[in-house]
GROMACS .gro file of C-alpha atoms in nm:
model
  294
    1UNK     CA    1   0.021  -0.018  -0.018
    2UNK     CA    2   0.146   0.347  -0.105
    3UNK     CA    3   0.018   0.714  -0.076
    4UNK     CA    4  -0.233   0.752  -0.306
    5UNK     CA    5  -0.343   1.104  -0.498
    6UNK     CA    6  -0.693   1.193  -0.606
    7UNK     CA    7  -0.575   1.413  -0.915
    8UNK     CA    8  -0.937   1.483  -1.000
    9UNK     CA    9  -1.034   1.578  -0.652
   10UNK     CA   10  -0.760   1.803  -0.594
   11UNK     CA   11  -0.797   2.001  -0.913
   12UNK     CA   12  -1.167   2.069  -0.852
   13UNK     CA   13  -1.050   2.146  -0.492
   14UNK     CA   14  -0.835   2.420  -0.643
   15UNK     CA   15  -1.138   2.518  -0.898
   16UNK     CA   16  -1.406   2.552  -0.597
   17UNK     CA   17  -1.135   2.732  -0.366
   18UNK     CA   18  -1.089   2.972  -0.624
   19UNK     CA   19  -1.428   3.074  -0.681
   20UNK     CA   20  -1.490   3.080  -0.280
   21UNK     CA   21  -1.241   3.334  -0.282
   22UNK     CA   22  -1.398   3.541  -0.553
   23UNK     CA   23  -1.708   3.543  -0.414
   24UNK     CA   24  -1.538   3.673  -0.096
   25UNK     CA   25  -1.440   4.003  -0.268
   26UNK     CA   26  -1.822   4.077  -0.280
   27UNK     CA   27  -1.773   4.102   0.083
   28UNK     CA   28  -1.882   4.486   0.283
   29UNK     CA   29  -1.622   4.702   0.278
   30UNK     CA   30  -1.650   5.043   0.482
   31UNK     CA   31  -1.389   5.261   0.308
   32UNK     CA   32  -1.484   5.352  -0.049
   33UNK     CA   33  -1.138   5.421  -0.210
   34UNK     CA   34  -1.047   5.047  -0.092
   35UNK     CA   35  -1.368   4.880  -0.221
   36UNK     CA   36  -1.296   5.022  -0.541
   37UNK     CA   37  -0.975   4.893  -0.544
   38UNK     CA   38  -1.107   4.534  -0.464
   39UNK     CA   39  -1.374   4.579  -0.709
   40UNK     CA   40  -1.105   4.678  -0.975
   41UNK     CA   41  -0.823   4.394  -0.872
   42UNK     CA   42  -1.049   4.135  -0.769
   43UNK     CA   43  -0.716   3.997  -0.602
   44UNK     CA   44  -0.750   3.655  -0.434
   45UNK     CA   45  -0.487   3.408  -0.288
   46UNK     CA   46  -0.570   3.039  -0.327
   47UNK     CA   47  -0.295   2.893  -0.098
   48UNK     CA   48  -0.183   2.543   0.027
   49UNK     CA   49  -0.138   2.349   0.360
   50UNK     CA   50   0.020   2.000   0.430
   51UNK     CA   51   0.265   1.996   0.158
   52UNK     CA   52   0.558   1.847   0.372
   53UNK     CA   53   0.267   1.573   0.485
   54UNK     CA   54   0.142   1.524   0.138
   55UNK     CA   55   0.547   1.479  -0.010
   56UNK     CA   56   0.601   1.212   0.269
   57UNK     CA   57   0.249   1.038   0.242
   58UNK     CA   58   0.358   0.974  -0.165
   59UNK     CA   59   0.709   0.864  -0.070
   60UNK     CA   60   0.909   1.181  -0.123
   61UNK     CA   61   1.159   1.389   0.103
   62UNK     CA   62   1.126   1.763   0.151
   63UNK     CA   63   1.501   1.820   0.083
   64UNK     CA   64   1.454   1.643  -0.292
   65UNK     CA   65   1.143   1.828  -0.379
   66UNK     CA   66   1.276   2.117  -0.572
   67UNK     CA   67   1.438   1.885  -0.806
   68UNK     CA   68   1.143   1.644  -0.827
   69UNK     CA   69   0.930   1.757  -1.164
   70UNK     CA   70   0.672   1.487  -1.116
   71UNK     CA   71   0.608   1.724  -0.804
   72UNK     CA   72   0.724   2.052  -0.969
   73UNK     CA   73   0.499   1.972  -1.264
   74UNK     CA   74   0.176   1.900  -1.065
   75UNK     CA   75   0.241   2.237  -0.902
   76UNK     CA   76   0.236   2.372  -1.238
   77UNK     CA   77  -0.058   2.222  -1.348
   78UNK     CA   78  -0.247   2.350  -1.009
   79UNK     CA   79  -0.126   2.706  -1.112
   80UNK     CA   80  -0.301   2.680  -1.426
   81UNK     CA   81  -0.622   2.518  -1.271
   82UNK     CA   82  -0.654   2.824  -1.030
   83UNK     CA   83  -0.578   3.079  -1.314
   84UNK     CA   84  -0.826   2.922  -1.565
   85UNK     CA   85  -1.092   2.860  -1.297
   86UNK     CA   86  -1.069   3.231  -1.192
   87UNK     CA   87  -1.056   3.324  -1.585
   88UNK     CA   88  -1.375   3.153  -1.602
   89UNK     CA   89  -1.579   3.255  -1.310
   90UNK     CA   90  -1.453   3.621  -1.376
   91UNK     CA   91  -1.612   3.596  -1.709
   92UNK     CA   92  -1.922   3.432  -1.553
   93UNK     CA   93  -1.968   3.715  -1.305
   94UNK     CA   94  -1.888   3.993  -1.535
   95UNK     CA   95  -1.600   4.119  -1.325
   96UNK     CA   96  -1.262   4.183  -1.385
   97UNK     CA   97  -1.005   3.892  -1.380
   98UNK     CA   98  -0.819   3.858  -1.044
   99UNK     CA   99  -0.483   4.036  -1.114
  100UNK     CA  100  -0.335   3.765  -0.858
  101UNK     CA  101  -0.455   3.453  -0.782
  102UNK     CA  102  -0.202   3.249  -0.561
  103UNK     CA  103  -0.027   3.242  -0.244
  104UNK     CA  104   0.144   3.080   0.057
  105UNK     CA  105  -0.031   3.197   0.361
  106UNK     CA  106   0.023   3.153   0.737
  107UNK     CA  107  -0.204   2.828   0.834
  108UNK     CA  108  -0.040   2.733   1.179
  109UNK     CA  109  -0.432   2.738   1.351
  110UNK     CA  110  -0.582   2.603   1.005
  111UNK     CA  111  -0.331   2.315   0.950
  112UNK     CA  112  -0.368   2.227   1.328
  113UNK     CA  113  -0.716   2.179   1.282
  114UNK     CA  114  -0.681   1.952   0.947
  115UNK     CA  115  -0.394   1.743   1.123
  116UNK     CA  116  -0.137   1.815   0.841
  117UNK     CA  117   0.192   2.009   0.841
  118UNK     CA  118   0.155   2.417   0.836
  119UNK     CA  119   0.183   2.554   0.487
  120UNK     CA  120   0.466   2.447   0.315
  121UNK     CA  121   0.708   2.411   0.603
  122UNK     CA  122   0.872   2.106   0.726
  123UNK     CA  123   0.776   1.956   1.032
  124UNK     CA  124   0.928   2.099   1.369
  125UNK     CA  125   1.041   1.725   1.477
  126UNK     CA  126   0.967   1.364   1.427
  127UNK     CA  127   0.974   1.373   1.823
  128UNK     CA  128   0.899   1.597   2.069
  129UNK     CA  129   0.777   1.761   2.449
  130UNK     CA  130   0.450   1.959   2.342
  131UNK     CA  131   0.405   2.186   2.673
  132UNK     CA  132   0.061   2.267   2.744
  133UNK     CA  133  -0.079   2.542   2.945
  134UNK     CA  134  -0.366   2.497   3.216
  135UNK     CA  135  -0.491   2.795   3.432
  136UNK     CA  136  -0.477   2.693   3.811
  137UNK     CA  137  -0.804   2.940   3.890
  138UNK     CA  138  -1.018   2.684   3.625
  139UNK     CA  139  -1.147   2.364   3.837
  140UNK     CA  140  -1.208   2.159   3.514
  141UNK     CA  141  -0.826   2.262   3.412
  142UNK     CA  142  -0.696   2.164   3.747
  143UNK     CA  143  -0.865   1.853   3.734
  144UNK     CA  144  -0.706   1.763   3.403
  145UNK     CA  145  -0.365   1.835   3.545
  146UNK     CA  146  -0.424   1.619   3.844
  147UNK     CA  147  -0.464   1.341   3.588
  148UNK     CA  148  -0.166   1.379   3.421
  149UNK     CA  149   0.044   1.433   3.747
  150UNK     CA  150  -0.095   1.080   3.882
  151UNK     CA  151  -0.018   0.937   3.550
  152UNK     CA  152   0.371   1.071   3.556
  153UNK     CA  153   0.368   1.325   3.280
  154UNK     CA  154   0.621   1.626   3.408
  155UNK     CA  155   0.379   1.903   3.539
  156UNK     CA  156   0.537   2.207   3.697
  157UNK     CA  157   0.473   2.622   3.743
  158UNK     CA  158   0.486   2.831   3.466
  159UNK     CA  159   0.770   3.051   3.433
  160UNK     CA  160   0.619   3.312   3.232
  161UNK     CA  161   0.259   3.351   3.387
  162UNK     CA  162   0.127   3.346   3.723
  163UNK     CA  163  -0.175   3.083   3.826
  164UNK     CA  164  -0.039   2.867   3.555
  165UNK     CA  165   0.087   2.525   3.519
  166UNK     CA  166   0.265   2.376   3.267
  167UNK     CA  167   0.244   1.972   3.151
  168UNK     CA  168   0.481   1.840   2.921
  169UNK     CA  169   0.373   1.547   2.684
  170UNK     CA  170   0.645   1.333   2.474
  171UNK     CA  171   0.464   1.305   2.145
  172UNK     CA  172   0.560   1.146   1.801
  173UNK     CA  173   0.463   1.362   1.486
  174UNK     CA  174   0.132   1.232   1.372
  175UNK     CA  175   0.297   1.223   1.013
  176UNK     CA  176   0.559   0.983   1.107
  177UNK     CA  177   0.317   0.771   1.231
  178UNK     CA  178   0.098   0.794   0.898
  179UNK     CA  179   0.420   0.727   0.669
  180UNK     CA  180   0.517   0.439   0.900
  181UNK     CA  181   0.169   0.269   0.774
  182UNK     CA  182   0.258   0.284   0.402
  183UNK     CA  183   0.629   0.236   0.402
  184UNK     CA  184   0.723   0.105   0.731
  185UNK     CA  185   1.073   0.138   0.843
  186UNK     CA  186   1.126   0.361   0.564
  187UNK     CA  187   0.918   0.609   0.699
  188UNK     CA  188   1.250   0.764   0.931
  189UNK     CA  189   1.417   0.825   0.591
  190UNK     CA  190   1.168   0.977   0.416
  191UNK     CA  191   1.005   1.194   0.676
  192UNK     CA  192   1.265   1.517   0.764
  193UNK     CA  193   1.225   1.778   1.063
  194UNK     CA  194   1.365   2.095   1.019
  195UNK     CA  195   1.652   1.983   1.196
  196UNK     CA  196   1.760   1.765   0.977
  197UNK     CA  197   1.732   2.015   0.649
  198UNK     CA  198   2.015   2.278   0.588
  199UNK     CA  199   1.938   2.654   0.519
  200UNK     CA  200   2.013   2.599   0.156
  201UNK     CA  201   1.749   2.305   0.136
  202UNK     CA  202   1.486   2.530   0.276
  203UNK     CA  203   1.578   2.836   0.083
  204UNK     CA  204   1.565   2.624  -0.238
  205UNK     CA  205   1.220   2.454  -0.135
  206UNK     CA  206   1.062   2.848  -0.086
  207UNK     CA  207   1.206   2.932  -0.477
  208UNK     CA  208   1.090   2.639  -0.578
  209UNK     CA  209   0.746   2.722  -0.472
  210UNK     CA  210   0.765   3.103  -0.562
  211UNK     CA  211   0.866   2.985  -0.912
  212UNK     CA  212   0.583   2.744  -0.971
  213UNK     CA  213   0.290   2.830  -0.760
  214UNK     CA  214   0.330   3.147  -0.573
  215UNK     CA  215   0.232   3.522  -0.752
  216UNK     CA  216   0.134   3.640  -0.440
  217UNK     CA  217   0.326   3.674  -0.090
  218UNK     CA  218   0.478   3.392   0.050
  219UNK     CA  219   0.473   3.296   0.417
  220UNK     CA  220   0.817   3.066   0.503
  221UNK     CA  221   1.044   3.097   0.796
  222UNK     CA  222   1.356   2.906   0.803
  223UNK     CA  223   1.457   2.833   1.182
  224UNK     CA  224   1.853   2.768   1.182
  225UNK     CA  225   2.064   2.637   1.463
  226UNK     CA  226   2.260   2.993   1.545
  227UNK     CA  227   2.584   2.767   1.608
  228UNK     CA  228   2.576   2.576   1.294
  229UNK     CA  229   2.543   2.912   1.092
  230UNK     CA  230   2.773   3.254   1.103
  231UNK     CA  231   2.650   3.547   0.982
  232UNK     CA  232   2.881   3.539   0.662
  233UNK     CA  233   2.738   3.214   0.598
  234UNK     CA  234   2.382   3.365   0.586
  235UNK     CA  235   2.493   3.663   0.399
  236UNK     CA  236   2.630   3.460   0.130
  237UNK     CA  237   2.261   3.263   0.129
  238UNK     CA  238   2.103   3.609   0.116
  239UNK     CA  239   2.260   3.711  -0.162
  240UNK     CA  240   2.239   3.390  -0.358
  241UNK     CA  241   1.872   3.340  -0.313
  242UNK     CA  242   1.742   3.713  -0.220
  243UNK     CA  243   1.676   3.812  -0.569
  244UNK     CA  244   1.449   3.524  -0.615
  245UNK     CA  245   1.230   3.490  -0.269
  246UNK     CA  246   0.994   3.748  -0.159
  247UNK     CA  247   0.914   3.736   0.223
  248UNK     CA  248   1.163   3.523   0.323
  249UNK     CA  249   1.232   3.494   0.702
  250UNK     CA  250   1.551   3.346   0.839
  251UNK     CA  251   1.498   3.288   1.240
  252UNK     CA  252   1.739   3.154   1.497
  253UNK     CA  253   1.623   2.917   1.635
  254UNK     CA  254   1.672   2.937   2.050
  255UNK     CA  255   1.614   2.713   2.314
  256UNK     CA  256   1.386   2.821   2.590
  257UNK     CA  257   1.279   2.684   2.924
  258UNK     CA  258   0.949   2.553   2.864
  259UNK     CA  259   0.896   2.623   2.493
  260UNK     CA  260   0.598   2.491   2.321
  261UNK     CA  261   0.805   2.228   2.158
  262UNK     CA  262   1.146   2.068   2.241
  263UNK     CA  263   1.272   1.818   2.006
  264UNK     CA  264   1.360   1.504   2.197
  265UNK     CA  265   1.550   1.178   2.021
  266UNK     CA  266   1.394   0.869   1.902
  267UNK     CA  267   1.549   0.717   2.201
  268UNK     CA  268   1.432   0.940   2.429
  269UNK     CA  269   1.067   0.892   2.279
  270UNK     CA  270   1.095   0.483   2.281
  271UNK     CA  271   1.190   0.508   2.624
  272UNK     CA  272   0.853   0.704   2.719
  273UNK     CA  273   0.674   0.425   2.476
  274UNK     CA  274   0.815   0.142   2.727
  275UNK     CA  275   0.692   0.372   3.037
  276UNK     CA  276   0.358   0.432   2.902
  277UNK     CA  277   0.278   0.055   2.817
  278UNK     CA  278   0.349   0.027   3.155
  279UNK     CA  279   0.073   0.251   3.265
  280UNK     CA  280  -0.259   0.113   3.288
  281UNK     CA  281  -0.549   0.314   3.141
  282UNK     CA  282  -0.325   0.580   2.967
  283UNK     CA  283  -0.467   0.914   3.030
  284UNK     CA  284  -0.452   0.987   2.648
  285UNK     CA  285  -0.330   0.696   2.383
  286UNK     CA  286  -0.380   0.899   2.074
  287UNK     CA  287  -0.065   1.110   2.205
  288UNK     CA  288   0.140   0.844   2.115
  289UNK     CA  289   0.098   0.926   1.775
  290UNK     CA  290   0.010   1.283   1.751
  291UNK     CA  291  -0.147   1.566   1.960
  292UNK     CA  292  -0.319   1.459   2.312
  293UNK     CA  293  -0.521   1.775   2.311
  294UNK     CA  294  -0.912   1.660   2.218
   0.00000   0.00000   0.00000
């Protein structure tokens, strides 16, 4: 069993999202000047999320996508589908054809709701501690905290906010678990998290997406280990990729106590798995392969 792609459904989804966004340009706008620009430009932005998920589930490495002409060809085809749908629907509605149609928007919360990777970013980590904050003044939340404490999870006061408790939950990214079902032991090789990608890998990925997909802005943050790249090396990358990129952000990944996510090793997570198997009536078995928050 391998990851299958519904190409017909994918193209249809792009057509429908295009039409939906064009309809959204009819929304009420209070400023007459802004309304006039909106009516004239009809700018929309069909965006993608779950790209890293798609690549891994179809057996592709994130770092190899910029050289994968099958994937690039699909992006180009989808871009043309959006453009064709925009022109066709604009003619039906008797409005100007949108001046821009495709983007890569920030999709953190939306991606979490869908259970896929965020935007076009790689996943943060294959294994990590997920820290969840609970209010000490909410009885229901404190009841949950005590249940976590009883089960042996890490529970401690929040260092940054009063009347708040932090619970640390060892987590295996859902994508890795999904790919394991399709590709078995190869999953660990196929799935790449941000710590396994170089600055060049990620800038190449953004450049590829801008060339073959986006005609609007691109939201993309390259998180790098500040100890691995000197300012001079970063400057060299900016000089090389800068002319081709729009809105690229290079962010030094700093480790802070009680951060929402903290990578852990596979060995550390497997120790947790052994511990969990010894716990009767685990507080949430779903955290073995993803977010334990309901």
